[in-house]
Amino acid sequence: MTTTSMKDVARAAGVSVGTVSNVLNRPEAVAEETRSRVLAAISDLGYVRNDSARQLRAGRSRTVAVVVLDVANPFFTDVVRGAEPLIETAGAVVTVCDSGEDVRRERRHLEILEEQRVLGLLITPVDDSSASWIERLSGHDIPVVLVDRGAGRHPHCSVAVDDVHGGRLAARHLVDAGHERIAFIGGPASIPQIADRLAGCQEVCEEAGVALDVFDTPGLNFAAGREAVEQMLGRADRPTAVFCANDLVALGALQSLTMHGVKVPQECAIIGYDDIDFAAAAAVPLSSVRQPRSQLGRTAAQLLFDEIAEGADHTHRNVVFQPELIARASTAMDLEPPM
Amino acid sequence: MTTTSMKDVARAAGVSVGTVSNVLNRPEAVAEETRSRVLAAISDLGYVRNDSARQLRAGRSRTVAVVVLDVANPFFTDVVRGAEPLIETAGAVVTVCDSGEDVRRERRHLEILEEQRVLGLLITPVDDSSASWIERLSGHDIPVVLVDRGAGRHPHCSVAVDDVHGGRLAARHLVDAGHERIAFIGGPASIPQIADRLAGCQEVCEEAGVALDVFDTPGLNFAAGREAVEQMLGRADRPTAVFCANDLVALGALQSLTMHGVKVPQECAIIGYDDIDFAAAAAVPLSSVRQPRSQLGRTAAQLLFDEIAEGADHTHRNVVFQPELIARASTAMDLEPPM
DNA sequence: CGGTCTTTTTGAATCGTTTCATCAGGGGTT
DNA sequence: AACCCCTGATGAAACGATTCAAAAAGACCG
């Protein structure tokens, strides 16, 4: 009554359900006259296909899920934007899930996605603790591509950026400018990308004999940057430059520094990571380490569909991109950093 | 073989499928001993429920869709964030669709969502052209709540902000500061929110005898703001203040003005709309018209579930919030605007 | 008019759950 | 032993589409 099904359409058009199905799925196989009669019935009755039934029969949905750490972070929306065209061209649908850097939320999403029998999964995992969950999905025939994250020994394709190198780039940039005490703001340290960026930074600092203060944050957003700076300003021996684990944190830090009357870059330089669009438009245009965001997404989608197409005889590929330093006013070097 | 179903679990546990289903859905109705045997079988076989089959049986999915104009706009992610808790508490799942201010994309999403028999829909429509499509959904028993948009004569609940008033607030703020030629940047004009903001602005300008230049843009993002400013700077009679239809446009405009050496606010004031977090952290902290973003989302979700609960005897409600002016440095009045 | 092809259409089986009327097996009472 | 109750378990009937072997309907030829 409330919903109209193929049976109703068939009755109205005086044909069998098989024929209605054919009109929808292989129109060329049904006679012109019959086809138009069926189409008329469809629009008369306002019939809409039931996707659950199709999926049940097909055994798979046509949805590709993208699980990201933070949808509010422009980095991830750009990654998704990069992946969408390819996915849609393939006739699939994109659904974006936000783990919010929370393992429990992530896991809940994974459970649901598995129940939905998604066509494939692009995911930036929160940390390593969901590895077995994720493997379970690929064990159940759901191809998985790790995004912004090397596969390591895990059996998946991956698209990543060399974050250790990114960390080095940022640190070297600050060291070259003459800074002798640097702060790193970011966290939680369990997030591999953050750990890598920090590792690269540490490496350079040690080599150059530069002091490094690490401020661990509970998340990667405005508030984290602001709070870390509050702490930092209390210190006696204050760093003259800050490397933030991403641009959101950097913008928060910048805001807090400005509020406290600390001049950027003269009294404290800042460099971020990701080079989101907002970075260039910030209070002081923000230096940053650029990642090829949409290319990450595009490549990830490509790998996913390759895996789907190749089936059994697929071998996983791991693509690594190199980040690039973008210097702007927030680390301008033509001013001597204060002693 | 590849997928394991309830039947397999039933066989392994030596019970009927009905019992397996009961274990999953009403565990209290099955004897302790049987239950644990079934659970063991489930985890042995790695059984995962098939959501398509559940949905087919249930006739509805447990997904609430949110269709927004631009996922990369923090305004919308905040709205979604506001709506999520309530939706998840209700045991439903959120899926976010991005229309990208494009009617065709929007329509494609609606078609798919209808085929998926979503539980409900929160949508910020691109313009009026999809009104009949949207009504079709509610006709097919899918409750719809319009977000950031009054329902007008359409048969839906809605949660909106008084954009005409918002436009007035912004314009009055600029007029009070002594500006005598103002620019409005935003578009396309077919988007009702934009039209409203402009209308409010026009009203105040006319009343005050202030000149208003309208720069129509093809979208509401950084690039739009930058390009409009390029045009504006070419003009002989250049406005001394700009009202941008949203903060993204405003940040683009700010960036372009700064690049051209035009001092903000001394030589050109700027005010945006939405008061996204980035506004306060901008090159020059951005004045803006604040909307209660997460409250919009929360209320929308509330209305949706009210409608679901009330069923037939539901009467649509239309909630309107009032926007609030947030004055920051980009319109600082302590400096006389130049003649 | 019978026979051979080709083009269309049919109808039943299937996908994996949920639901619900029914049935089995104990206890307990008379 | 006959009866009723109660707790648990069962199995078949949906749900709505797709698929495919088989039947029907034409078309064409001799």
CSV table of C-alpha atoms in Angstrom, one decimal, chain A residues 22-202:
chain,number,residue,atom,x,y,z
A,22,ASN,CA,14.6,-6.0,-17.7
A,23,VAL,CA,13.2,-2.6,-18.6
A,24,LEU,CA,15.2,-1.2,-15.8
A,25,ASN,CA,18.4,-3.1,-16.2
A,26,ARG,CA,18.7,-4.1,-19.9
A,27,PRO,CA,16.2,-2.0,-21.8
A,28,GLU,CA,17.6,-3.1,-25.1
A,29,ALA,CA,16.3,-6.6,-24.4
A,30,VAL,CA,12.7,-5.6,-24.3
A,31,ALA,CA,10.4,-4.6,-27.1
A,32,GLU,CA,9.9,-0.9,-27.7
A,33,GLU,CA,6.2,-1.1,-27.2
A,34,THR,CA,6.4,-3.0,-23.9
A,35,ARG,CA,9.1,-0.8,-22.6
A,36,SER,CA,7.2,2.4,-22.9
A,37,ARG,CA,4.2,0.8,-21.4
A,38,VAL,CA,6.2,-0.2,-18.4
A,39,LEU,CA,7.9,3.1,-18.1
A,40,ALA,CA,4.5,4.8,-18.2
A,41,ALA,CA,3.4,2.6,-15.3
A,42,ILE,CA,6.5,3.4,-13.4
A,43,SER,CA,6.0,7.1,-13.6
A,44,ASP,CA,2.2,6.8,-13.0
A,45,LEU,CA,2.7,4.9,-9.8
A,46,GLY,CA,5.8,6.8,-8.7
A,47,TYR,CA,7.7,3.6,-8.4
A,48,VAL,CA,11.2,3.8,-6.8
A,49,ARG,CA,13.6,0.9,-6.8
A,50,ASN,CA,14.3,-0.6,-3.5
A,51,ASP,CA,18.1,-0.6,-3.0
A,52,SER,CA,18.1,-3.1,-0.1
A,53,ALA,CA,16.5,-5.7,-2.3
A,54,ARG,CA,19.0,-5.1,-5.1
A,55,GLN,CA,21.9,-5.3,-2.7
A,56,LEU,CA,20.6,-8.4,-1.0
A,57,ARG,CA,20.5,-10.1,-4.4
A,58,ALA,CA,23.8,-8.7,-5.5
A,59,GLY,CA,25.5,-9.5,-2.3
A,60,ARG,CA,27.4,-6.2,-2.3
A,61,SER,CA,26.4,-2.5,-2.0
A,62,ARG,CA,27.7,0.1,-4.4
A,63,THR,CA,29.0,2.3,-1.7
A,64,VAL,CA,32.6,3.2,-1.1
A,65,ALA,CA,33.2,4.4,2.4
A,66,VAL,CA,35.9,6.9,3.4
A,67,VAL,CA,36.7,7.0,7.1
A,68,VAL,CA,38.7,10.1,8.1
A,69,LEU,CA,40.0,11.5,11.3
A,70,ASP,CA,38.2,14.7,11.2
A,71,VAL,CA,35.7,15.9,8.6
A,72,ALA,CA,36.1,19.5,9.8
A,73,ASN,CA,39.8,19.4,8.8
A,74,PRO,CA,40.0,20.8,5.3
A,75,PHE,CA,42.9,18.4,4.7
A,76,PHE,CA,40.5,15.5,4.7
A,77,THR,CA,37.7,17.2,2.8
A,78,ASP,CA,40.2,17.8,0.1
A,79,VAL,CA,41.3,14.2,0.1
A,80,VAL,CA,37.7,13.1,-0.2
A,81,ARG,CA,37.1,15.6,-3.0
A,82,GLY,CA,40.1,14.1,-4.8
A,83,ALA,CA,38.6,10.6,-4.5
A,84,GLU,CA,35.0,11.4,-5.4
A,85,PRO,CA,35.2,11.8,-9.2
A,86,LEU,CA,36.7,8.4,-9.8
A,87,ILE,CA,34.3,6.7,-7.5
A,88,GLU,CA,31.3,8.3,-9.0
A,89,THR,CA,32.5,7.6,-12.5
A,90,ALA,CA,32.7,4.0,-11.5
A,91,GLY,CA,29.0,4.2,-10.7
A,92,ALA,CA,29.5,4.0,-7.0
A,93,VAL,CA,28.4,6.2,-4.2
A,94,VAL,CA,30.6,7.8,-1.6
A,95,THR,CA,29.9,7.9,2.1
A,96,VAL,CA,32.1,9.8,4.5
A,97,CYS,CA,32.5,8.6,8.1
A,98,ASP,CA,34.2,10.7,10.8
A,99,SER,CA,36.1,8.8,13.4
A,100,GLY,CA,37.0,12.0,15.2
A,101,GLU,CA,40.4,10.5,16.2
A,102,ASP,CA,38.4,8.2,18.5
A,103,VAL,CA,39.1,4.5,18.2
A,104,ARG,CA,35.7,3.6,19.6
A,105,ARG,CA,33.9,5.7,17.0
A,106,GLU,CA,36.1,4.2,14.3
A,107,ARG,CA,35.3,0.7,15.3
A,108,ARG,CA,31.6,1.4,15.4
A,109,HIS,CA,31.8,2.7,11.9
A,110,LEU,CA,33.8,-0.3,10.7
A,111,GLU,CA,31.2,-2.7,12.2
A,112,ILE,CA,28.4,-0.9,10.4
A,113,LEU,CA,30.2,-0.7,7.2
A,114,GLU,CA,30.9,-4.4,7.2
A,115,GLU,CA,27.2,-5.1,7.9
A,116,GLN,CA,26.5,-2.9,4.9
A,117,ARG,CA,28.8,-5.0,2.7
A,118,VAL,CA,30.4,-1.9,1.3
A,119,LEU,CA,32.1,-2.1,-2.0
A,120,GLY,CA,35.4,-0.9,-0.6
A,121,LEU,CA,37.0,1.2,2.1
A,122,LEU,CA,39.4,4.1,2.1
A,123,ILE,CA,40.6,4.7,5.7
A,124,THR,CA,43.0,6.8,7.7
A,125,PRO,CA,43.1,4.7,10.8
A,126,VAL,CA,43.4,6.4,14.2
A,127,ASP,CA,46.2,4.2,15.3
A,128,ASP,CA,47.3,0.6,15.1
A,129,SER,CA,44.7,-0.7,17.4
A,130,SER,CA,42.2,-1.3,14.7
A,131,ALA,CA,44.5,-3.1,12.5
A,132,SER,CA,43.0,-6.5,13.1
A,133,TRP,CA,39.5,-5.1,12.6
A,134,ILE,CA,40.5,-3.7,9.3
A,135,GLU,CA,42.2,-6.9,8.2
A,136,ARG,CA,39.0,-8.7,9.0
A,137,LEU,CA,37.2,-6.5,6.5
A,138,SER,CA,39.6,-7.4,3.7
A,139,GLY,CA,39.4,-11.0,4.8
A,140,HIS,CA,35.7,-10.7,4.2
A,141,ASP,CA,36.3,-9.6,0.6
A,142,ILE,CA,36.1,-5.9,1.2
A,143,PRO,CA,39.1,-4.2,-0.3
A,144,VAL,CA,40.8,-1.7,1.9
A,145,VAL,CA,43.2,1.1,1.0
A,146,LEU,CA,45.0,3.0,3.8
A,147,VAL,CA,45.1,6.7,3.2
A,148,ASP,CA,47.8,9.0,4.5
A,149,ARG,CA,49.4,6.0,6.1
A,150,GLY,CA,51.9,3.4,5.0
A,151,ALA,CA,50.7,-0.2,5.0
A,152,GLY,CA,53.8,-1.4,6.8
A,153,ARG,CA,53.4,-5.2,7.1
A,154,HIS,CA,49.6,-5.0,6.9
A,155,PRO,CA,48.1,-6.6,3.8
A,156,HIS,CA,46.6,-3.6,2.1
A,157,CYS,CA,47.3,-1.1,-0.5
A,158,SER,CA,48.2,2.3,0.8
A,159,VAL,CA,48.8,5.9,-0.2
A,160,ALA,CA,51.0,7.9,2.1
A,161,VAL,CA,53.2,10.9,2.4
A,162,ASP,CA,56.6,10.7,3.9
A,163,ASP,CA,55.9,12.4,7.2
A,164,VAL,CA,59.3,11.8,8.6
A,165,HIS,CA,60.7,13.8,5.7
A,166,GLY,CA,58.0,16.4,6.2
A,167,GLY,CA,59.1,16.8,9.8
A,168,ARG,CA,62.7,17.2,8.7
A,169,LEU,CA,61.7,19.8,6.2
A,170,ALA,CA,59.9,21.9,8.8
A,171,ALA,CA,62.7,21.6,11.4
A,172,ARG,CA,65.4,22.3,9.0
A,173,HIS,CA,63.6,25.4,7.8
A,174,LEU,CA,63.5,26.7,11.4
A,175,VAL,CA,67.0,25.6,12.2
A,176,ASP,CA,68.3,27.3,9.1
A,177,ALA,CA,66.7,30.5,10.2
A,178,GLY,CA,68.8,30.4,13.4
A,179,HIS,CA,66.4,29.2,16.0
A,180,GLU,CA,68.0,27.5,18.9
A,181,ARG,CA,65.0,26.4,20.9
A,182,ILE,CA,62.0,25.0,19.1
A,183,ALA,CA,58.6,23.7,20.3
A,184,PHE,CA,56.7,20.9,18.7
A,185,ILE,CA,52.9,21.0,19.3
A,186,GLY,CA,50.7,18.1,18.5
A,187,GLY,CA,49.3,14.8,19.5
A,188,PRO,CA,48.2,12.3,20.7
A,189,ALA,CA,51.5,10.6,20.1
A,190,SER,CA,49.7,7.4,19.2
A,191,ILE,CA,48.7,8.8,15.8
A,192,PRO,CA,51.5,7.5,13.5
A,193,GLN,CA,51.5,10.6,11.3
A,194,ILE,CA,52.2,12.8,14.3
A,195,ALA,CA,54.9,10.4,15.6
A,196,ASP,CA,56.6,10.5,12.2
A,197,ARG,CA,56.5,14.3,11.9
A,198,LEU,CA,58.0,14.5,15.4
A,199,ALA,CA,60.6,11.9,14.6
A,200,GLY,CA,61.8,13.8,11.6
A,201,CYS,CA,61.9,17.0,13.6
A,202,GLN,CA,63.8,15.4,16.5
